[in-house]
PDB file of C-alpha atoms in Angstrom:
ATOM      1  CA  UNK A  16      84.142 119.590  91.365  1.00 38.00           C
ATOM      2  CA  UNK A  17      83.445 123.182  92.494  1.00 39.00           C
ATOM      3  CA  UNK A  18      84.241 125.259  89.446  1.00 37.00           C
ATOM      4  CA  UNK A  19      83.631 128.442  91.466  1.00 38.00           C
ATOM      5  CA  UNK A  20      86.921 127.958  93.320  1.00 37.00           C
ATOM      6  CA  UNK A  21      89.410 130.758  92.658  1.00 39.00           C
ATOM      7  CA  UNK A  22      92.784 131.680  94.038  1.00 37.00           C
ATOM      8  CA  UNK A  23      91.172 134.248  96.336  1.00 37.00           C
ATOM      9  CA  UNK A  24      89.440 131.348  98.085  1.00 68.00           C
ATOM     10  CA  UNK A  25      92.773 129.877  99.167  1.00 73.00           C
ATOM     11  CA  UNK A  26      92.803 129.505 102.949  1.00 82.00           C
ATOM     12  CA  UNK A  27      94.622 132.314 104.677  1.00 82.00           C
ATOM     13  CA  UNK A  28      97.841 131.612 106.523  1.00 83.00           C
ATOM     14  CA  UNK A  29      96.963 131.024 110.169  1.00 85.00           C
ATOM     15  CA  UNK A  30      99.954 131.866 112.402  1.00 90.00           C
ATOM     16  CA  UNK A  31     100.817 128.937 114.661  1.00 94.00           C
ATOM     17  CA  UNK A  32     102.668 129.438 117.946  1.00 94.00           C
ATOM     18  CA  UNK A  33     104.830 126.303 117.986  1.00 94.00           C
ATOM     19  CA  UNK A  34     105.862 126.769 121.620  1.00 96.00           C
ATOM     20  CA  UNK A  35     102.228 127.067 122.710  1.00 96.00           C
ATOM     21  CA  UNK A  36     101.245 123.970 120.724  1.00 96.00           C
ATOM     22  CA  UNK A  37     103.997 121.899 122.313  1.00 96.00           C
ATOM     23  CA  UNK A  38     103.166 123.218 125.794  1.00 97.00           C
ATOM     24  CA  UNK A  39      99.478 122.327 125.409  1.00 96.00           C
ATOM     25  CA  UNK A  40     100.341 118.809 124.257  1.00 96.00           C
ATOM     26  CA  UNK A  41     102.721 118.355 127.210  1.00 96.00           C
ATOM     27  CA  UNK A  42     100.080 119.648 129.624  1.00 95.00           C
ATOM     28  CA  UNK A  43      97.407 117.281 128.293  1.00 94.00           C
ATOM     29  CA  UNK A  44      99.837 114.358 128.348  1.00 93.00           C
ATOM     30  CA  UNK A  45     100.371 114.882 132.075  1.00 91.00           C
ATOM     31  CA  UNK A  46      96.752 113.988 132.874  1.00 85.00           C
ATOM     32  CA  UNK A  47      96.204 110.821 134.877  1.00 82.00           C
ATOM     33  CA  UNK A  48      93.315 108.460 134.131  1.00 82.00           C
ATOM     34  CA  UNK A  49      91.552 106.220 136.647  1.00 82.00           C
ATOM     35  CA  UNK A  50      91.513 102.473 136.053  1.00 79.00           C
ATOM     36  CA  UNK A  51      87.833 102.236 135.040  1.00 80.00           C
ATOM     37  CA  UNK A  52      88.218 105.108 132.591  1.00 89.00           C
ATOM     38  CA  UNK A  53      91.436 103.587 131.290  1.00 92.00           C
ATOM     39  CA  UNK A  54      89.750 100.296 130.357  1.00 92.00           C
ATOM     40  CA  UNK A  55      87.017 102.200 128.510  1.00 94.00           C
ATOM     41  CA  UNK A  56      89.621 104.307 126.732  1.00 96.00           C
ATOM     42  CA  UNK A  57      91.619 101.239 125.670  1.00 96.00           C
ATOM     43  CA  UNK A  58      88.514  99.541 124.279  1.00 97.00           C
ATOM     44  CA  UNK A  59      87.455 102.761 122.566  1.00 97.00           C
ATOM     45  CA  UNK A  60      90.877 103.066 120.946  1.00 98.00           C
ATOM     46  CA  UNK A  61      90.635  99.472 119.722  1.00 98.00           C
ATOM     47  CA  UNK A  62      87.298 100.249 118.056  1.00 98.00           C
ATOM     48  CA  UNK A  63      88.899 103.209 116.245  1.00 98.00           C
ATOM     49  CA  UNK A  64      91.741 101.364 114.529  1.00 98.00           C
ATOM     50  CA  UNK A  65      92.078 101.119 110.773  1.00 98.00           C
ATOM     51  CA  UNK A  66      94.006  97.843 110.850  1.00 97.00           C
ATOM     52  CA  UNK A  67      96.478  98.349 108.059  1.00 96.00           C
ATOM     53  CA  UNK A  68      98.880  96.429 105.862  1.00 96.00           C
ATOM     54  CA  UNK A  69     100.548  98.344 103.050  1.00 96.00           C
ATOM     55  CA  UNK A  70     103.535  96.275 101.986  1.00 94.00           C
ATOM     56  CA  UNK A  71     104.644  95.122  98.576  1.00 93.00           C
ATOM     57  CA  UNK A  72     104.815  91.608 100.026  1.00 95.00           C
ATOM     58  CA  UNK A  73     101.115  91.516 101.022  1.00 96.00           C
ATOM     59  CA  UNK A  74      99.350  88.305  99.999  1.00 98.00           C
ATOM     60  CA  UNK A  75      95.662  87.294 100.105  1.00 98.00           C
ATOM     61  CA  UNK A  76      96.456  84.914 102.972  1.00 98.00           C
ATOM     62  CA  UNK A  77      98.058  87.659 105.061  1.00 97.00           C
ATOM     63  CA  UNK A  78      95.161  90.016 104.370  1.00 98.00           C
ATOM     64  CA  UNK A  79      92.538  87.385 105.234  1.00 98.00           C
ATOM     65  CA  UNK A  80      94.324  86.732 108.532  1.00 97.00           C
ATOM     66  CA  UNK A  81      94.261  90.475 109.235  1.00 97.00           C
ATOM     67  CA  UNK A  82      90.512  90.521 108.549  1.00 98.00           C
ATOM     68  CA  UNK A  83      89.974  87.681 111.051  1.00 97.00           C
ATOM     69  CA  UNK A  84      91.824  89.739 113.650  1.00 96.00           C
ATOM     70  CA  UNK A  85      89.750  92.800 112.749  1.00 97.00           C
ATOM     71  CA  UNK A  86      86.548  90.862 113.485  1.00 97.00           C
ATOM     72  CA  UNK A  87      87.815  89.193 116.663  1.00 96.00           C
ATOM     73  CA  UNK A  88      90.852  90.997 118.089  1.00 94.00           C
ATOM     74  CA  UNK A  89      91.295  88.466 120.940  1.00 91.00           C
ATOM     75  CA  UNK A  90      89.536  85.099 120.963  1.00 88.00           C
ATOM     76  CA  UNK A  91      89.651  84.818 124.766  1.00 88.00           C
ATOM     77  CA  UNK A  92      87.723  88.098 125.086  1.00 90.00           C
ATOM     78  CA  UNK A  93      84.855  87.835 122.575  1.00 91.00           C
ATOM     79  CA  UNK A  94      83.118  90.903 124.038  1.00 93.00           C
ATOM     80  CA  UNK A  95      85.867  93.233 122.839  1.00 95.00           C
ATOM     81  CA  UNK A  96      84.879  95.577 120.000  1.00 96.00           C
ATOM     82  CA  UNK A  97      85.931  94.900 116.436  1.00 97.00           C
ATOM     83  CA  UNK A  98      88.200  97.448 114.795  1.00 98.00           C
ATOM     84  CA  UNK A  99      86.780 100.195 112.585  1.00 98.00           C
ATOM     85  CA  UNK A 100      88.273  99.222 109.213  1.00 98.00           C
ATOM     86  CA  UNK A 101      90.869  97.221 107.337  1.00 98.00           C
ATOM     87  CA  UNK A 102      93.043  99.332 105.031  1.00 98.00           C
ATOM     88  CA  UNK A 103      94.967  97.835 102.093  1.00 98.00           C
ATOM     89  CA  UNK A 104      96.392  98.498  98.650  1.00 98.00           C
ATOM     90  CA  UNK A 105      93.923  98.521  95.717  1.00 98.00           C
ATOM     91  CA  UNK A 106      94.778  94.987  94.589  1.00 98.00           C
ATOM     92  CA  UNK A 107      93.654  93.592  97.963  1.00 98.00           C
ATOM     93  CA  UNK A 108      90.351  95.462  98.308  1.00 98.00           C
ATOM     94  CA  UNK A 109      88.287  92.592  96.865  1.00 98.00           C
ATOM     95  CA  UNK A 110      89.914  90.165  99.313  1.00 98.00           C
ATOM     96  CA  UNK A 111      88.981  92.405 102.246  1.00 98.00           C
ATOM     97  CA  UNK A 112      85.443  93.020 101.005  1.00 98.00           C
ATOM     98  CA  UNK A 113      84.804  89.284 100.763  1.00 98.00           C
ATOM     99  CA  UNK A 114      86.390  88.522 104.150  1.00 98.00           C
ATOM    100  CA  UNK A 115      84.443  91.269 105.952  1.00 98.00           C
ATOM    101  CA  UNK A 116      81.115  90.768 104.179  1.00 97.00           C
ATOM    102  CA  UNK A 117      78.237  90.779 106.662  1.00 97.00           C
ATOM    103  CA  UNK A 118      80.135  92.779 109.296  1.00 97.00           C
ATOM    104  CA  UNK A 119      80.063  96.484 110.152  1.00 97.00           C
ATOM    105  CA  UNK A 120      83.826  96.803 109.596  1.00 98.00           C
ATOM    106  CA  UNK A 121      84.691  99.258 106.855  1.00 98.00           C
ATOM    107  CA  UNK A 122      86.737  98.364 103.779  1.00 98.00           C
ATOM    108  CA  UNK A 123      89.386 101.030 103.139  1.00 98.00           C
ATOM    109  CA  UNK A 124      91.580 101.199 100.060  1.00 98.00           C
ATOM    110  CA  UNK A 125      94.470 103.590  99.502  1.00 98.00           C
ATOM    111  CA  UNK A 126      94.392 105.288  96.120  1.00 97.00           C
ATOM    112  CA  UNK A 127      95.772 108.147  93.996  1.00 97.00           C
ATOM    113  CA  UNK A 128      99.238 106.620  93.550  1.00 96.00           C
ATOM    114  CA  UNK A 129      99.796 106.030  97.280  1.00 97.00           C
ATOM    115  CA  UNK A 130     102.201 106.901  98.861  1.00 96.00           C
ATOM    116  CA  UNK A 131     103.890 109.344  96.448  1.00 96.00           C
ATOM    117  CA  UNK A 132     100.783 110.838  94.861  1.00 95.00           C
ATOM    118  CA  UNK A 133     102.775 111.438  91.683  1.00 94.00           C
ATOM    119  CA  UNK A 134     100.352 110.345  88.980  1.00 95.00           C
ATOM    120  CA  UNK A 135      98.096 112.173  86.568  1.00 96.00           C
ATOM    121  CA  UNK A 136      94.687 113.261  87.787  1.00 96.00           C
ATOM    122  CA  UNK A 137      93.055 110.903  85.284  1.00 97.00           C
ATOM    123  CA  UNK A 138      95.021 107.984  86.721  1.00 97.00           C
ATOM    124  CA  UNK A 139      94.075 108.981  90.268  1.00 98.00           C
ATOM    125  CA  UNK A 140      90.400 109.188  89.377  1.00 98.00           C
ATOM    126  CA  UNK A 141      90.529 105.820  87.654  1.00 98.00           C
ATOM    127  CA  UNK A 142      92.203 104.169  90.639  1.00 98.00           C
ATOM    128  CA  UNK A 143      89.659 105.728  92.992  1.00 98.00           C
ATOM    129  CA  UNK A 144      86.792 104.343  90.918  1.00 98.00           C
ATOM    130  CA  UNK A 145      88.531 100.956  90.872  1.00 98.00           C
ATOM    131  CA  UNK A 146      88.827 100.621  94.659  1.00 98.00           C
ATOM    132  CA  UNK A 147      85.223 101.746  95.172  1.00 98.00           C
ATOM    133  CA  UNK A 148      84.051  99.359  92.459  1.00 98.00           C
ATOM    134  CA  UNK A 149      85.924  96.534  94.171  1.00 98.00           C
ATOM    135  CA  UNK A 150      84.084  97.159  97.423  1.00 98.00           C
ATOM    136  CA  UNK A 151      85.852  99.925  99.351  1.00 98.00           C
ATOM    137  CA  UNK A 152      83.505 102.199 101.263  1.00 98.00           C
ATOM    138  CA  UNK A 153      86.428 104.375 102.337  1.00 98.00           C
ATOM    139  CA  UNK A 154      89.198 105.810 100.163  1.00 98.00           C
ATOM    140  CA  UNK A 155      92.489 107.110 101.578  1.00 98.00           C
ATOM    141  CA  UNK A 156      94.011 109.517  99.030  1.00 98.00           C
ATOM    142  CA  UNK A 157      97.274 111.461  99.103  1.00 97.00           C
ATOM    143  CA  UNK A 158      97.578 115.076  98.065  1.00 97.00           C
ATOM    144  CA  UNK A 159     100.192 116.277  95.594  1.00 97.00           C
ATOM    145  CA  UNK A 160     102.682 117.682  98.069  1.00 97.00           C
ATOM    146  CA  UNK A 161     104.930 119.067  95.342  1.00 96.00           C
ATOM    147  CA  UNK A 162     102.100 121.191  93.957  1.00 96.00           C
ATOM    148  CA  UNK A 163     101.140 122.308  97.458  1.00 96.00           C
ATOM    149  CA  UNK A 164     104.690 123.291  98.406  1.00 97.00           C
ATOM    150  CA  UNK A 165     105.108 125.406  95.289  1.00 96.00           C
ATOM    151  CA  UNK A 166     101.912 127.242  96.148  1.00 95.00           C
ATOM    152  CA  UNK A 167      99.616 125.718  93.531  1.00 95.00           C
ATOM    153  CA  UNK A 168      96.711 125.489  95.963  1.00 95.00           C
ATOM    154  CA  UNK A 169      93.917 125.559  93.331  1.00 94.00           C
ATOM    155  CA  UNK A 170      95.440 122.415  91.765  1.00 95.00           C
ATOM    156  CA  UNK A 171      95.381 120.597  95.108  1.00 96.00           C
ATOM    157  CA  UNK A 172      91.821 121.746  95.798  1.00 95.00           C
ATOM    158  CA  UNK A 173      90.579 120.614  92.372  1.00 95.00           C
ATOM    159  CA  UNK A 174      92.378 117.276  92.745  1.00 96.00           C
ATOM    160  CA  UNK A 175      90.712 116.543  96.090  1.00 96.00           C
ATOM    161  CA  UNK A 176      87.312 117.651  94.803  1.00 96.00           C
ATOM    162  CA  UNK A 177      87.656 115.430  91.714  1.00 96.00           C
ATOM    163  CA  UNK A 178      88.648 112.388  93.770  1.00 98.00           C
ATOM    164  CA  UNK A 179      85.773 113.087  96.160  1.00 97.00           C
ATOM    165  CA  UNK A 180      83.383 113.086  93.211  1.00 97.00           C
ATOM    166  CA  UNK A 181      84.899 109.854  91.844  1.00 98.00           C
ATOM    167  CA  UNK A 182      84.553 108.201  95.262  1.00 98.00           C
ATOM    168  CA  UNK A 183      80.785 108.682  95.226  1.00 97.00           C
ATOM    169  CA  UNK A 184      79.210 107.497  98.460  1.00 97.00           C
ATOM    170  CA  UNK A 185      82.546 106.253  99.860  1.00 98.00           C
ATOM    171  CA  UNK A 186      84.104 108.370 102.599  1.00 98.00           C
ATOM    172  CA  UNK A 187      87.247 110.222 101.552  1.00 98.00           C
ATOM    173  CA  UNK A 188      90.234 110.452 103.886  1.00 98.00           C
ATOM    174  CA  UNK A 189      92.740 113.015 102.600  1.00 98.00           C
ATOM    175  CA  UNK A 190      96.356 112.309 103.567  1.00 98.00           C
ATOM    176  CA  UNK A 191      98.397 115.500 103.989  1.00 98.00           C
ATOM    177  CA  UNK A 192     101.760 113.754 104.571  1.00 97.00           C
ATOM    178  CA  UNK A 193     102.562 116.271 107.263  1.00 97.00           C
ATOM    179  CA  UNK A 194     106.183 115.122 107.541  1.00 95.00           C
ATOM    180  CA  UNK A 195     106.794 116.741 104.153  1.00 97.00           C
ATOM    181  CA  UNK A 196     104.871 119.971 104.763  1.00 96.00           C
ATOM    182  CA  UNK A 197     107.715 121.572 106.756  1.00 92.00           C
ATOM    183  CA  UNK A 198     105.740 124.009 108.966  1.00 96.00           C
ATOM    184  CA  UNK A 199     102.673 124.050 111.209  1.00 97.00           C
ATOM    185  CA  UNK A 200     101.307 126.860 109.019  1.00 97.00           C
ATOM    186  CA  UNK A 201     101.457 124.558 105.996  1.00 97.00           C
ATOM    187  CA  UNK A 202      99.736 121.788 107.957  1.00 97.00           C
ATOM    188  CA  UNK A 203      96.956 124.196 108.891  1.00 97.00           C
ATOM    189  CA  UNK A 204      96.548 125.487 105.333  1.00 97.00           C
ATOM    190  CA  UNK A 205      96.513 121.961 103.872  1.00 97.00           C
ATOM    191  CA  UNK A 206      93.911 120.925 106.466  1.00 97.00           C
ATOM    192  CA  UNK A 207      91.686 123.885 105.601  1.00 96.00           C
ATOM    193  CA  UNK A 208      92.110 123.254 101.867  1.00 96.00           C
ATOM    194  CA  UNK A 209      91.221 119.573 102.150  1.00 97.00           C
ATOM    195  CA  UNK A 210      88.100 120.264 104.196  1.00 96.00           C
ATOM    196  CA  UNK A 211      86.932 123.003 101.829  1.00 95.00           C
ATOM    197  CA  UNK A 212      87.375 120.569  98.924  1.00 96.00           C
ATOM    198  CA  UNK A 213      85.120 117.971 100.565  1.00 95.00           C
ATOM    199  CA  UNK A 214      87.291 115.695 102.729  1.00 97.00           C
ATOM    200  CA  UNK A 215      85.345 113.520 105.159  1.00 98.00           C
ATOM    201  CA  UNK A 216      88.540 112.924 107.152  1.00 98.00           C
ATOM    202  CA  UNK A 217      91.930 114.568 107.183  1.00 98.00           C
ATOM    203  CA  UNK A 218      94.811 112.189 107.832  1.00 98.00           C
ATOM    204  CA  UNK A 219      98.352 112.966 108.937  1.00 98.00           C
ATOM    205  CA  UNK A 220     100.496 110.527 107.033  1.00 96.00           C
ATOM    206  CA  UNK A 221     101.005 107.564 104.761  1.00 96.00           C
ATOM    207  CA  UNK A 222     103.250 105.927 107.348  1.00 92.00           C
ATOM    208  CA  UNK A 223     105.999 105.819 104.722  1.00 93.00           C
ATOM    209  CA  UNK A 224     107.581 109.184 105.613  1.00 92.00           C
ATOM    210  CA  UNK A 225     109.180 110.229 108.895  1.00 91.00           C
ATOM    211  CA  UNK A 226     108.074 111.983 110.959  1.00 90.00           C
ATOM    212  CA  UNK A 227     104.620 110.475 110.576  1.00 91.00           C
ATOM    213  CA  UNK A 228     101.880 111.269 113.103  1.00 92.00           C
ATOM    214  CA  UNK A 229     102.912 113.493 115.986  1.00 95.00           C
ATOM    215  CA  UNK A 230     100.709 114.934 118.689  1.00 97.00           C
ATOM    216  CA  UNK A 231     101.614 118.596 118.002  1.00 97.00           C
ATOM    217  CA  UNK A 232     100.763 118.216 114.295  1.00 97.00           C
ATOM    218  CA  UNK A 233      97.558 116.406 115.216  1.00 98.00           C
ATOM    219  CA  UNK A 234      96.608 119.251 117.566  1.00 98.00           C
ATOM    220  CA  UNK A 235      97.059 121.769 114.737  1.00 98.00           C
ATOM    221  CA  UNK A 236      94.755 119.645 112.554  1.00 98.00           C
ATOM    222  CA  UNK A 237      92.202 119.267 115.369  1.00 98.00           C
ATOM    223  CA  UNK A 238      92.067 123.032 115.779  1.00 97.00           C
ATOM    224  CA  UNK A 239      91.524 123.395 112.024  1.00 97.00           C
ATOM    225  CA  UNK A 240      88.608 120.941 112.255  1.00 98.00           C
ATOM    226  CA  UNK A 241      87.161 122.857 115.209  1.00 98.00           C
ATOM    227  CA  UNK A 242      87.313 126.182 113.374  1.00 96.00           C
ATOM    228  CA  UNK A 243      85.871 124.646 110.196  1.00 96.00           C
ATOM    229  CA  UNK A 244      82.975 123.221 112.213  1.00 97.00           C
ATOM    230  CA  UNK A 245      82.267 126.601 113.828  1.00 97.00           C
ATOM    231  CA  UNK A 246      82.260 128.190 110.365  1.00 95.00           C
ATOM    232  CA  UNK A 247      80.268 125.582 108.428  1.00 94.00           C
ATOM    233  CA  UNK A 248      78.520 123.279 110.901  1.00 96.00           C
ATOM    234  CA  UNK A 249      80.099 120.243 109.164  1.00 97.00           C
ATOM    235  CA  UNK A 250      81.948 117.670 111.262  1.00 98.00           C
ATOM    236  CA  UNK A 251      85.139 116.368 109.663  1.00 98.00           C
ATOM    237  CA  UNK A 252      87.030 113.371 111.058  1.00 98.00           C
ATOM    238  CA  UNK A 253      90.738 112.971 111.703  1.00 98.00           C
ATOM    239  CA  UNK A 254      93.091 110.026 111.341  1.00 98.00           C
ATOM    240  CA  UNK A 255      96.608 110.161 112.784  1.00 97.00           C
ATOM    241  CA  UNK A 256      98.622 107.401 111.129  1.00 96.00           C
ATOM    242  CA  UNK A 257     102.153 106.064 111.312  1.00 93.00           C
ATOM    243  CA  UNK A 258     104.304 105.495 114.378  1.00 92.00           C
ATOM    244  CA  UNK A 259     101.471 105.055 116.894  1.00 95.00           C
ATOM    245  CA  UNK A 260     102.355 101.713 118.449  1.00 95.00           C
ATOM    246  CA  UNK A 261     101.643 101.978 122.171  1.00 96.00           C
ATOM    247  CA  UNK A 262      98.405 102.097 124.136  1.00 96.00           C
ATOM    248  CA  UNK A 263      99.696 105.034 126.183  1.00 95.00           C
ATOM    249  CA  UNK A 264     100.110 107.058 122.978  1.00 96.00           C
ATOM    250  CA  UNK A 265      96.614 106.129 121.853  1.00 96.00           C
ATOM    251  CA  UNK A 266      95.063 107.380 125.099  1.00 96.00           C
ATOM    252  CA  UNK A 267      97.025 110.619 124.798  1.00 96.00           C
ATOM    253  CA  UNK A 268      95.516 111.154 121.342  1.00 97.00           C
ATOM    254  CA  UNK A 269      92.021 110.522 122.715  1.00 97.00           C
ATOM    255  CA  UNK A 270      92.619 113.181 125.378  1.00 96.00           C
ATOM    256  CA  UNK A 271      93.731 115.635 122.664  1.00 97.00           C
ATOM    257  CA  UNK A 272      90.537 114.985 120.708  1.00 97.00           C
ATOM    258  CA  UNK A 273      88.270 115.265 123.735  1.00 96.00           C
ATOM    259  CA  UNK A 274      89.849 118.498 124.950  1.00 96.00           C
ATOM    260  CA  UNK A 275      89.900 120.141 121.501  1.00 97.00           C
ATOM    261  CA  UNK A 276      86.732 118.890 119.783  1.00 98.00           C
ATOM    262  CA  UNK A 277      84.702 117.251 122.523  1.00 97.00           C
ATOM    263  CA  UNK A 278      83.035 113.885 123.029  1.00 96.00           C
ATOM    264  CA  UNK A 279      81.091 114.018 119.737  1.00 97.00           C
ATOM    265  CA  UNK A 280      84.349 113.245 117.929  1.00 98.00           C
ATOM    266  CA  UNK A 281      85.214 110.294 120.185  1.00 98.00           C
ATOM    267  CA  UNK A 282      83.652 107.755 117.854  1.00 98.00           C
ATOM    268  CA  UNK A 283      84.999 105.715 114.916  1.00 98.00           C
ATOM    269  CA  UNK A 284      82.781 107.870 112.683  1.00 98.00           C
ATOM    270  CA  UNK A 285      85.105 110.819 113.316  1.00 98.00           C
ATOM    271  CA  UNK A 286      88.336 109.489 114.752  1.00 98.00           C
ATOM    272  CA  UNK A 287      90.625 106.689 113.568  1.00 98.00           C
ATOM    273  CA  UNK A 288      94.108 105.413 114.199  1.00 97.00           C
ATOM    274  CA  UNK A 289      96.020 104.229 111.153  1.00 95.00           C
ATOM    275  CA  UNK A 290      98.030 101.396 112.666  1.00 90.00           C
ATOM    276  CA  UNK A 291      99.162  97.797 112.494  1.00 85.00           C
ATOM    277  CA  UNK A 292     100.987  96.996 115.738  1.00 90.00           C
ATOM    278  CA  UNK A 293      98.892  99.265 118.007  1.00 96.00           C
ATOM    279  CA  UNK A 294      96.134  96.661 118.327  1.00 95.00           C
ATOM    280  CA  UNK A 295      98.426  94.186 120.080  1.00 94.00           C
ATOM    281  CA  UNK A 296      99.598  96.678 122.682  1.00 95.00           C
ATOM    282  CA  UNK A 297      96.013  97.745 123.360  1.00 96.00           C
ATOM    283  CA  UNK A 298      95.089  94.075 123.864  1.00 94.00           C
ATOM    284  CA  UNK A 299      98.094  93.603 126.142  1.00 94.00           C
ATOM    285  CA  UNK A 300      97.004  96.535 128.306  1.00 94.00           C
ATOM    286  CA  UNK A 301      93.316  95.510 128.326  1.00 93.00           C
ATOM    287  CA  UNK A 302      94.232  92.035 129.579  1.00 91.00           C
ATOM    288  CA  UNK A 303      96.500  93.600 132.228  1.00 90.00           C
ATOM    289  CA  UNK A 304      93.760  95.948 133.439  1.00 88.00           C
ATOM    290  CA  UNK A 305      91.153  93.180 133.609  1.00 83.00           C
ATOM    291  CA  UNK A 306      93.263  90.355 135.020  1.00 82.00           C
ATOM    292  CA  UNK A 307      96.145  92.119 136.731  1.00 76.00           C
ATOM    293  CA  UNK A 308      98.624  90.017 134.743  1.00 74.00           C
ATOM    294  CA  UNK A 309     100.641  90.895 131.640  1.00 67.00           C
ATOM    295  CA  UNK A 310     100.532  88.354 128.842  1.00 66.00           C
ATOM    296  CA  UNK A 311     103.514  87.814 126.597  1.00 59.00           C
ATOM    297  CA  UNK A 312     103.230  89.792 123.372  1.00 57.00           C
ATOM    298  CA  UNK A 313     103.568  86.418 121.617  1.00 55.00           C
ATOM    299  CA  UNK A 314     100.162  85.513 123.074  1.00 54.00           C
ATOM    300  CA  UNK A 315      98.495  87.730 120.450  1.00 55.00           C
ATOM    301  CA  UNK A 316      98.448  87.081 116.730  1.00 57.00           C
ATOM    302  CA  UNK A 317     100.922  88.999 114.624  1.00 57.00           C
ATOM    303  CA  UNK A 318      99.463  91.563 112.254  1.00 55.00           C
TER     304      UNK A 318
END
């Protein structure tokens, strides 16, 4: 933890022109993509998915099935890329680690009292150490939105820094839960705070609060990452999560990333989709592009 952090180090409020943000998103969404580029984009998006199940009803069998899909998204197309990671609750991390052993697919565990984030710091640190000890090489934490919204920014900074330290070599994705942050200015400040505290990724949402990921919010976060990179030289990743179900949406997000941060961020090392049903629509569209025929959605395994 950086004990030199003081209130004067709190990120300044960056004014956000909401109309301009929405106009830029609409302009980028109007771009057309040629067929060859579209196939590459669909396959790229598939490789960037954190295939996720975060339900109280999750069982080892369901999680193992998800891991099989992560390794081989579509049996009839074995050349398709695997997904980037499988993301689960702490009690399922060991199941995922065993099922994915020997692959390059990352094991991601949510922690810090996901999705509410309302636990003591000691409990959050302990849970973080647990998921890493059980085999997670990525930790998705949630910030304390209540503390943030009442202006206790040093608390949020110290919390992120402490969890980052507890995570060790594991990558830390910091979930801002943007649907609860109320304004673009708050999204920007939370993004800056998380990156200053050591986040490897900043993530929009838990998927449990609406609105979850939106393109305007993601653009605000991308611009924060760009400015942080110009200032520090450190690349931070981004993970929009929640509500991204269609291939068309996924491609629109890739365009946002490319136009704001450039091609260096168009890799699973720096960009992820937090999703469950997105994979099937990507597969549906890939098959359509390659064969000219739509398959029934029932043709693909359920997540």
